[in-house]
Tab-separated table of C-alpha atoms and ligand atoms in Angstrom:
chain	number	residue	atom	x	y	z
F	1	LEU	CA	-0.154	0.295	-0.203
F	2	SER	CA	1.346	3.758	-0.818
F	3	ALA	CA	0.591	5.770	1.619
F	4	GLY	CA	-2.345	7.674	0.151
F	5	GLU	CA	-3.754	4.067	-0.241
F	6	PHE	CA	-3.326	3.673	3.256
F	7	LEU	CA	-4.530	6.926	4.581
F	8	SER	CA	-7.814	6.531	2.041
F	9	CYS	CA	-8.613	3.644	3.652
F	10	TRP	CA	-11.289	4.069	5.929
F	11	CYS	CA	-11.013	1.226	8.435
F	12	LEU	CA	-9.437	2.035	12.530
F	13	TRP	CA	-5.782	2.364	11.537
F	14	VAL	CA	-3.086	3.287	14.085
F	15	VAL	CA	-1.599	0.124	14.868
F	16	ILE	CA	0.980	-1.002	18.028
F	17	VAL	CA	2.884	-3.382	17.340
F	18	VAL	CA	4.547	-5.119	19.923
F	19	VAL	CA	7.752	-7.231	18.520
F	20	PHE	CA	8.180	-11.072	20.626
F	21	GLY	CA	11.014	-13.427	20.181
F	22	PRO	CA	13.504	-15.047	21.801
F	23	ALA	CA	16.478	-13.472	22.560
F	24	GLY	CA	18.866	-12.660	19.407
F	25	SER	CA	15.672	-13.125	17.107
F	26	GLY	CA	16.254	-10.181	15.879
F	27	LYS	CA	13.920	-7.704	16.940
F	28	THR	CA	15.474	-4.532	17.399
F	29	THR	CA	17.267	-5.100	13.845
F	30	LEU	CA	13.859	-5.642	12.418
F	31	VAL	CA	12.848	-2.400	13.936
F	32	GLY	CA	15.408	-0.361	13.087
F	33	GLU	CA	14.919	-1.407	9.540
F	34	PHE	CA	11.394	-1.596	9.123
F	35	GLY	CA	10.427	1.386	10.716
F	36	ARG	CA	13.160	2.837	8.217
F	37	TYR	CA	11.157	1.225	5.321
F	38	LEU	CA	8.378	2.437	6.905
F	39	SER	CA	9.623	6.077	6.937
F	40	GLU	CA	11.135	6.121	3.500
F	41	GLN	CA	7.478	5.667	2.021
F	42	GLU	CA	6.230	8.808	4.322
F	43	PHE	CA	4.654	6.863	7.032
F	44	SER	CA	5.268	8.934	10.135
F	45	VAL	CA	6.793	6.106	12.970
F	46	ALA	CA	7.547	5.871	16.554
F	47	TYR	CA	9.862	3.630	18.826
F	48	VAL	CA	9.663	1.843	22.451
F	49	ASN	CA	12.426	0.565	23.741
F	50	LEU	CA	11.958	-1.445	26.764
F	51	ASP	CA	15.101	-3.771	26.719
F	52	CYS	CA	17.243	-2.192	29.882
F	53	ALA	CA	19.812	-4.489	28.564
F	54	VAL	CA	20.553	-2.976	24.961
F	55	GLU	CA	23.676	-1.021	24.456
F	56	SER	CA	22.784	0.667	21.034
F	57	LEU	CA	19.263	0.491	19.491
F	58	PRO	CA	19.141	1.135	15.024
F	59	TYR	CA	16.474	3.438	15.866
F	60	ARG	CA	15.763	7.066	17.756
F	61	PRO	CA	13.246	5.801	20.558
F	62	ASN	CA	10.242	8.142	21.137
F	63	PHE	CA	10.588	6.223	25.303
F	64	ASP	CA	13.578	4.583	26.244
F	65	VAL	CA	13.952	2.555	29.450
F	66	ARG	CA	17.212	3.134	29.748
F	67	ASN	CA	16.237	6.897	30.664
F	68	TYR	CA	15.294	5.008	34.203
F	69	PHE	CA	17.534	2.076	34.780
F	70	THR	CA	19.734	-0.027	32.687
F	71	LEU	CA	20.634	-3.823	33.551
F	72	VAL	CA	24.356	-1.957	34.541
F	73	ASP	CA	22.959	0.135	37.121
F	74	ILE	CA	20.321	-2.664	38.508
F	75	MET	CA	23.405	-4.533	38.956
F	76	ARG	CA	25.107	-2.049	40.928
F	77	ARG	CA	22.362	-0.749	42.701
F	78	PHE	CA	21.295	-3.964	44.104
F	79	GLY	CA	24.333	-5.777	44.523
F	80	LEU	CA	22.917	-8.727	41.362
F	81	GLY	CA	24.177	-11.056	39.111
F	82	PRO	CA	22.777	-10.496	35.399
F	83	ASN	CA	20.169	-12.739	35.856
F	84	GLY	CA	19.121	-11.321	38.672
F	85	ALA	CA	18.999	-8.170	37.342
F	86	LEU	CA	16.912	-8.878	34.334
F	87	VAL	CA	14.035	-9.929	36.953
F	88	LYS	CA	14.679	-7.120	39.025
F	89	SER	CA	14.170	-5.075	36.018
F	90	MET	CA	10.468	-6.239	35.634
F	91	GLU	CA	9.903	-5.114	38.898
F	92	LEU	CA	11.001	-1.896	38.427
F	93	LEU	CA	8.877	-1.769	34.737
F	94	LEU	CA	5.602	-3.214	36.248
F	95	ASP	CA	6.051	0.372	38.218
F	96	LEU	CA	6.259	2.191	34.526
F	97	VAL	CA	3.390	0.816	33.111
F	98	GLY	CA	1.321	3.359	33.885
F	99	GLU	CA	3.794	6.310	32.208
F	100	VAL	CA	4.915	3.855	29.639
F	101	SER	CA	0.684	3.005	28.762
F	102	SER	CA	-0.234	7.060	28.974
F	103	LYS	CA	3.326	7.704	26.103
F	104	LEU	CA	2.038	4.572	24.032
F	105	GLU	CA	-2.089	6.501	23.835
F	106	LYS	CA	-0.266	9.786	23.147
F	107	LEU	CA	1.959	8.257	19.996
F	108	GLY	CA	-0.686	6.428	18.610
F	109	LEU	CA	-2.484	9.806	18.276
F	110	LEU	CA	0.510	11.431	16.217
F	111	TYR	CA	1.898	8.282	14.482
F	112	ASP	CA	1.169	5.771	11.649
F	113	TYR	CA	3.075	2.842	13.591
F	114	VAL	CA	4.292	2.397	17.145
F	115	PHE	CA	6.991	-0.562	17.311
F	116	VAL	CA	7.480	-1.976	20.885
F	117	ASP	CA	10.291	-3.481	21.062
F	118	THR	CA	10.635	-5.901	24.224
F	119	PRO	CA	13.481	-7.163	26.873
F	120	GLY	CA	15.446	-10.079	24.870
F	121	GLN	CA	14.742	-12.745	27.524
F	122	LEU	CA	11.279	-14.032	26.035
F	123	GLU	CA	10.242	-16.050	29.648
F	124	LEU	CA	10.477	-12.987	31.469
F	125	THR	CA	8.124	-11.067	29.531
F	126	LEU	CA	6.108	-14.257	29.529
F	127	PHE	CA	5.927	-14.754	33.259
F	128	HIS	CA	6.246	-10.818	34.621
F	129	ASP	CA	3.369	-9.142	34.766
F	130	ALA	CA	4.692	-5.752	33.306
F	131	VAL	CA	4.482	-6.537	29.618
F	132	VAL	CA	1.337	-8.126	29.935
F	133	LYS	CA	-0.398	-5.213	32.006
F	134	LEU	CA	1.438	-2.777	29.299
F	135	VAL	CA	-0.025	-5.140	26.234
F	136	GLU	CA	-3.596	-4.846	27.831
F	137	SER	CA	-3.888	-1.233	28.249
F	138	PHE	CA	-3.539	-0.618	24.312
F	139	ALA	CA	-5.018	-4.087	23.148
F	140	ARG	CA	-7.424	-2.802	20.525
F	141	ARG	CA	-4.904	-1.092	19.180
F	142	GLY	CA	-1.992	-4.072	19.662
F	143	LEU	CA	-0.642	-6.687	17.116
F	144	ALA	CA	2.015	-8.762	18.376
F	145	LEU	CA	5.020	-10.083	16.172
F	146	PHE	CA	6.584	-13.340	17.320
F	147	LEU	CA	9.717	-13.893	15.307
F	148	THR	CA	11.456	-17.166	14.705
F	149	PRO	CA	14.786	-16.500	13.693
F	150	ALA	CA	16.247	-18.894	10.937
F	151	ASP	CA	19.706	-19.438	12.349
F	152	MET	CA	17.775	-21.546	15.760
F	153	LEU	CA	16.220	-23.524	12.935
F	154	LYS	CA	18.107	-26.290	12.151
F	155	ARG	CA	16.011	-29.624	12.962
F	156	PRO	CA	12.248	-30.124	12.700
F	157	ARG	CA	12.120	-30.118	16.386
F	158	ASP	CA	13.496	-26.880	16.688
F	159	LEU	CA	10.257	-25.554	14.168
F	160	VAL	CA	7.857	-27.203	16.679
F	161	PHE	CA	9.671	-25.553	19.884
F	162	LEU	CA	9.967	-22.224	18.135
F	163	ASN	CA	5.789	-23.082	17.309
F	164	LEU	CA	5.523	-23.555	20.973
F	165	MET	CA	6.945	-20.500	22.190
F	166	ALA	CA	4.803	-18.573	20.000
F	167	LEU	CA	1.615	-20.086	20.608
F	168	ALA	CA	2.565	-19.524	24.350
F	169	VAL	CA	2.844	-15.246	23.430
F	170	ARG	CA	-0.667	-16.223	21.621
F	171	VAL	CA	-2.351	-17.533	24.787
F	172	ARG	CA	-0.168	-14.897	27.387
F	173	PHE	CA	-1.443	-11.691	25.507
F	174	GLU	CA	-4.755	-11.161	23.840
F	175	ILE	CA	-4.092	-9.686	20.917
F	176	PRO	CA	-3.853	-10.841	17.041
F	177	LEU	CA	-0.532	-12.551	16.448
F	178	VAL	CA	1.671	-13.050	13.400
F	179	THR	CA	5.022	-15.102	13.627
F	180	VAL	CA	7.242	-14.266	11.008
F	181	LEU	CA	10.576	-15.976	10.290
F	182	THR	CA	13.728	-13.720	10.123
F	183	LYS	CA	17.231	-13.913	8.637
F	184	ALA	CA	15.359	-14.905	5.903
F	185	ASP	CA	18.458	-14.428	4.488
F	186	LEU	CA	20.106	-17.125	5.927
F	187	LEU	CA	18.151	-19.872	4.449
F	188	ASP	CA	17.964	-21.643	1.253
F	189	ARG	CA	14.244	-21.242	-0.073
F	190	GLU	CA	12.483	-24.335	0.332
F	191	PHE	CA	14.515	-25.256	3.923
F	192	VAL	CA	11.943	-24.568	6.123
F	193	GLU	CA	8.846	-26.095	3.488
F	194	ARG	CA	11.075	-29.146	4.118
F	195	LEU	CA	11.194	-28.765	8.220
F	196	ARG	CA	7.489	-28.718	7.837
F	197	ALA	CA	6.927	-31.660	5.624
F	198	ARG	CA	8.720	-34.050	7.841
F	199	VAL	CA	7.108	-32.601	11.233
F	200	ALA	CA	3.843	-33.987	9.664
F	201	GLN	CA	5.325	-37.217	8.558
F	202	GLY	CA	6.453	-37.918	12.098
F	203	LEU	CA	9.380	-37.602	13.909
F	204	GLY	CA	10.241	-40.582	16.000
F	205	GLY	CA	11.956	-40.872	18.866
F	206	LEU	CA	11.044	-40.956	23.173
F	207	GLU	CA	8.432	-38.787	22.520
F	208	GLU	CA	6.893	-38.892	19.367
F	209	ASP	CA	3.164	-39.239	20.811
F	210	LEU	CA	3.790	-35.600	22.344
F	211	VAL	CA	5.605	-34.236	19.963
F	212	ALA	CA	3.340	-35.434	17.136
F	213	GLU	CA	0.495	-34.284	19.066
F	214	LEU	CA	2.067	-30.991	19.790
F	215	ALA	CA	2.846	-30.987	15.927
F	216	SER	CA	-0.771	-30.828	14.785
F	217	ILE	CA	-2.180	-28.276	17.231
F	218	VAL	CA	0.814	-26.029	15.865
F	219	ASP	CA	-0.349	-26.655	12.336
F	220	ARG	CA	-3.835	-26.234	12.622
F	221	LEU	CA	-2.539	-22.573	13.927
F	222	GLU	CA	-0.251	-22.531	11.122
F	223	LYS	CA	-2.645	-23.642	8.045
F	224	LYS	CA	-4.674	-20.049	9.810
F	225	GLN	CA	-1.451	-18.014	8.706
F	226	ARG	CA	0.568	-17.620	5.779
F	227	LEU	CA	4.219	-17.770	6.937
F	228	ILE	CA	5.922	-14.348	6.035
F	229	LYS	CA	9.830	-14.441	5.950
F	230	VAL	CA	11.361	-11.678	6.085
F	231	SER	CA	15.260	-10.041	6.002
F	232	ALA	CA	16.290	-7.215	7.600
F	233	ILE	CA	19.653	-7.294	5.458
F	234	THR	CA	18.232	-7.504	2.139
F	235	ARG	CA	14.409	-6.646	3.195
F	236	GLU	CA	12.917	-9.585	1.240
F	237	GLY	CA	9.505	-9.821	2.510
F	238	PHE	CA	8.776	-6.761	4.252
F	239	ASP	CA	6.218	-5.604	1.461
F	240	ASP	CA	4.129	-9.306	2.909
F	241	LEU	CA	4.763	-8.152	6.311
F	242	GLN	CA	3.431	-4.120	5.690
F	243	THR	CA	0.178	-5.710	4.303
F	244	ILE	CA	-0.459	-8.075	6.792
F	245	LEU	CA	0.156	-5.504	9.570
F	246	HIS	CA	-2.392	-3.596	7.671
F	247	GLU	CA	-5.018	-6.608	7.138
F	248	VAL	CA	-5.187	-7.866	10.432
F	249	PHE	CA	-6.367	-3.980	11.362
F	250	CYS	CA	-8.810	-3.532	8.299
F	251	THR	CA	-11.938	-4.993	6.794
F	252	CYS	CA	-10.520	-4.965	3.436
F	253	GLY	CA	-8.448	-7.898	4.160
F	254	GLU	CA	-7.830	-10.758	6.298
F	255	LEU	CA	-4.993	-12.525	7.893
F	256	THR	CA	-5.633	-16.043	5.840
N	1	GTP	P1	18.316	-8.971	22.146
N	1	GTP	O1	16.850	-8.418	22.507
N	1	GTP	O2	19.470	-8.879	22.563
N	1	GTP	O3	17.802	-10.446	22.615
N	1	GTP	O4	18.059	-9.383	20.586
N	1	GTP	P2	17.474	-8.913	19.361
N	1	GTP	O5	16.010	-9.915	19.446
N	1	GTP	O6	17.052	-7.651	19.303
N	1	GTP	O7	18.413	-9.297	17.910
N	1	GTP	P3	19.259	-8.290	17.301
N	1	GTP	O8	18.440	-7.481	16.884
N	1	GTP	O9	20.336	-7.407	18.274
N	1	GTP	O10	19.588	-9.029	16.143
N	1	GTP	C1	20.905	-10.059	16.788
N	1	GTP	C2	21.654	-10.659	16.111
N	1	GTP	O11	20.716	-10.969	14.689
N	1	GTP	C3	22.580	-9.239	15.572
N	1	GTP	O12	23.869	-10.005	15.224
N	1	GTP	C4	22.026	-8.874	14.176
N	1	GTP	O13	23.080	-8.383	13.544
N	1	GTP	C5	21.591	-9.915	13.899
N	1	GTP	N1	20.531	-9.877	12.774
N	1	GTP	C6	19.269	-9.216	12.820
N	1	GTP	N2	18.045	-9.646	11.791
N	1	GTP	C7	19.350	-10.207	10.652
N	1	GTP	C8	19.058	-10.633	9.451
N	1	GTP	O14	17.707	-10.655	9.042
N	1	GTP	N3	19.739	-11.627	8.783
N	1	GTP	C9	21.517	-11.624	9.285
N	1	GTP	N4	21.838	-12.413	9.239
N	1	GTP	N5	20.920	-11.335	10.405
N	1	GTP	C10	20.682	-10.629	11.610
């Protein structure tokens, strides 16, 4: 969609896109590069960084949690190691939820897209109230991306496992979720399809029944959604990603 077509669409718009994914899945890089891609098309884009451990960002955040605390500060202040400090950072983030959510509301009025870059440790995000409460505050306009990085996909079971993580995000946050395969430049084209076929044939091994059951749940969910492959290096798939963001909130399209 061009910026003109986008603006002429009458449906509810302004999407707050929360980006989830395992550590190193490419969240920050994708937010930076995809945000730049949208800006080049004259869309206005805002960024919210919730990761207190990140050292540098490829975008200029409109809200940056590091202005309140950083991982290193927390380690020093509370005498904690990195893991304890990460848990503590979630408690501190919980105290900031009201402030972040009113900032998001303001950004939502001013920008076409608002991206929320989440902390690297997905299990903290999932099990702690901070991000859950924040997402609840903008649920009607929110959309989650779950990043599945190509370099973590080596065996068929990896695909099942990463999709189960996506399912956990879907269950935890009650907003539409789109699974995105990142770092697509590292894959040969048919690799994921071959993995999917292997999963469908059965994987063998000790817990075959369990894995088969899980794979079939994931398969049912995946069939409802096309697979989007993107690369923040080559920008492959950015047009598909943009289309799907639009379709999720627009009655002119649908997710399937
Ligand atoms: P944490 O928040 O620290 O867990 O990381 P993240 O999920 O924000 O990932 P980040 O953007 O820091 O990227 C992790 C690594 O993957 C970096 O070395 C990036 O350069 C690399 N990377 C990110 N996107 C791509 C991509 O599309 N292709 C390739 N080849 N590498 C990528």
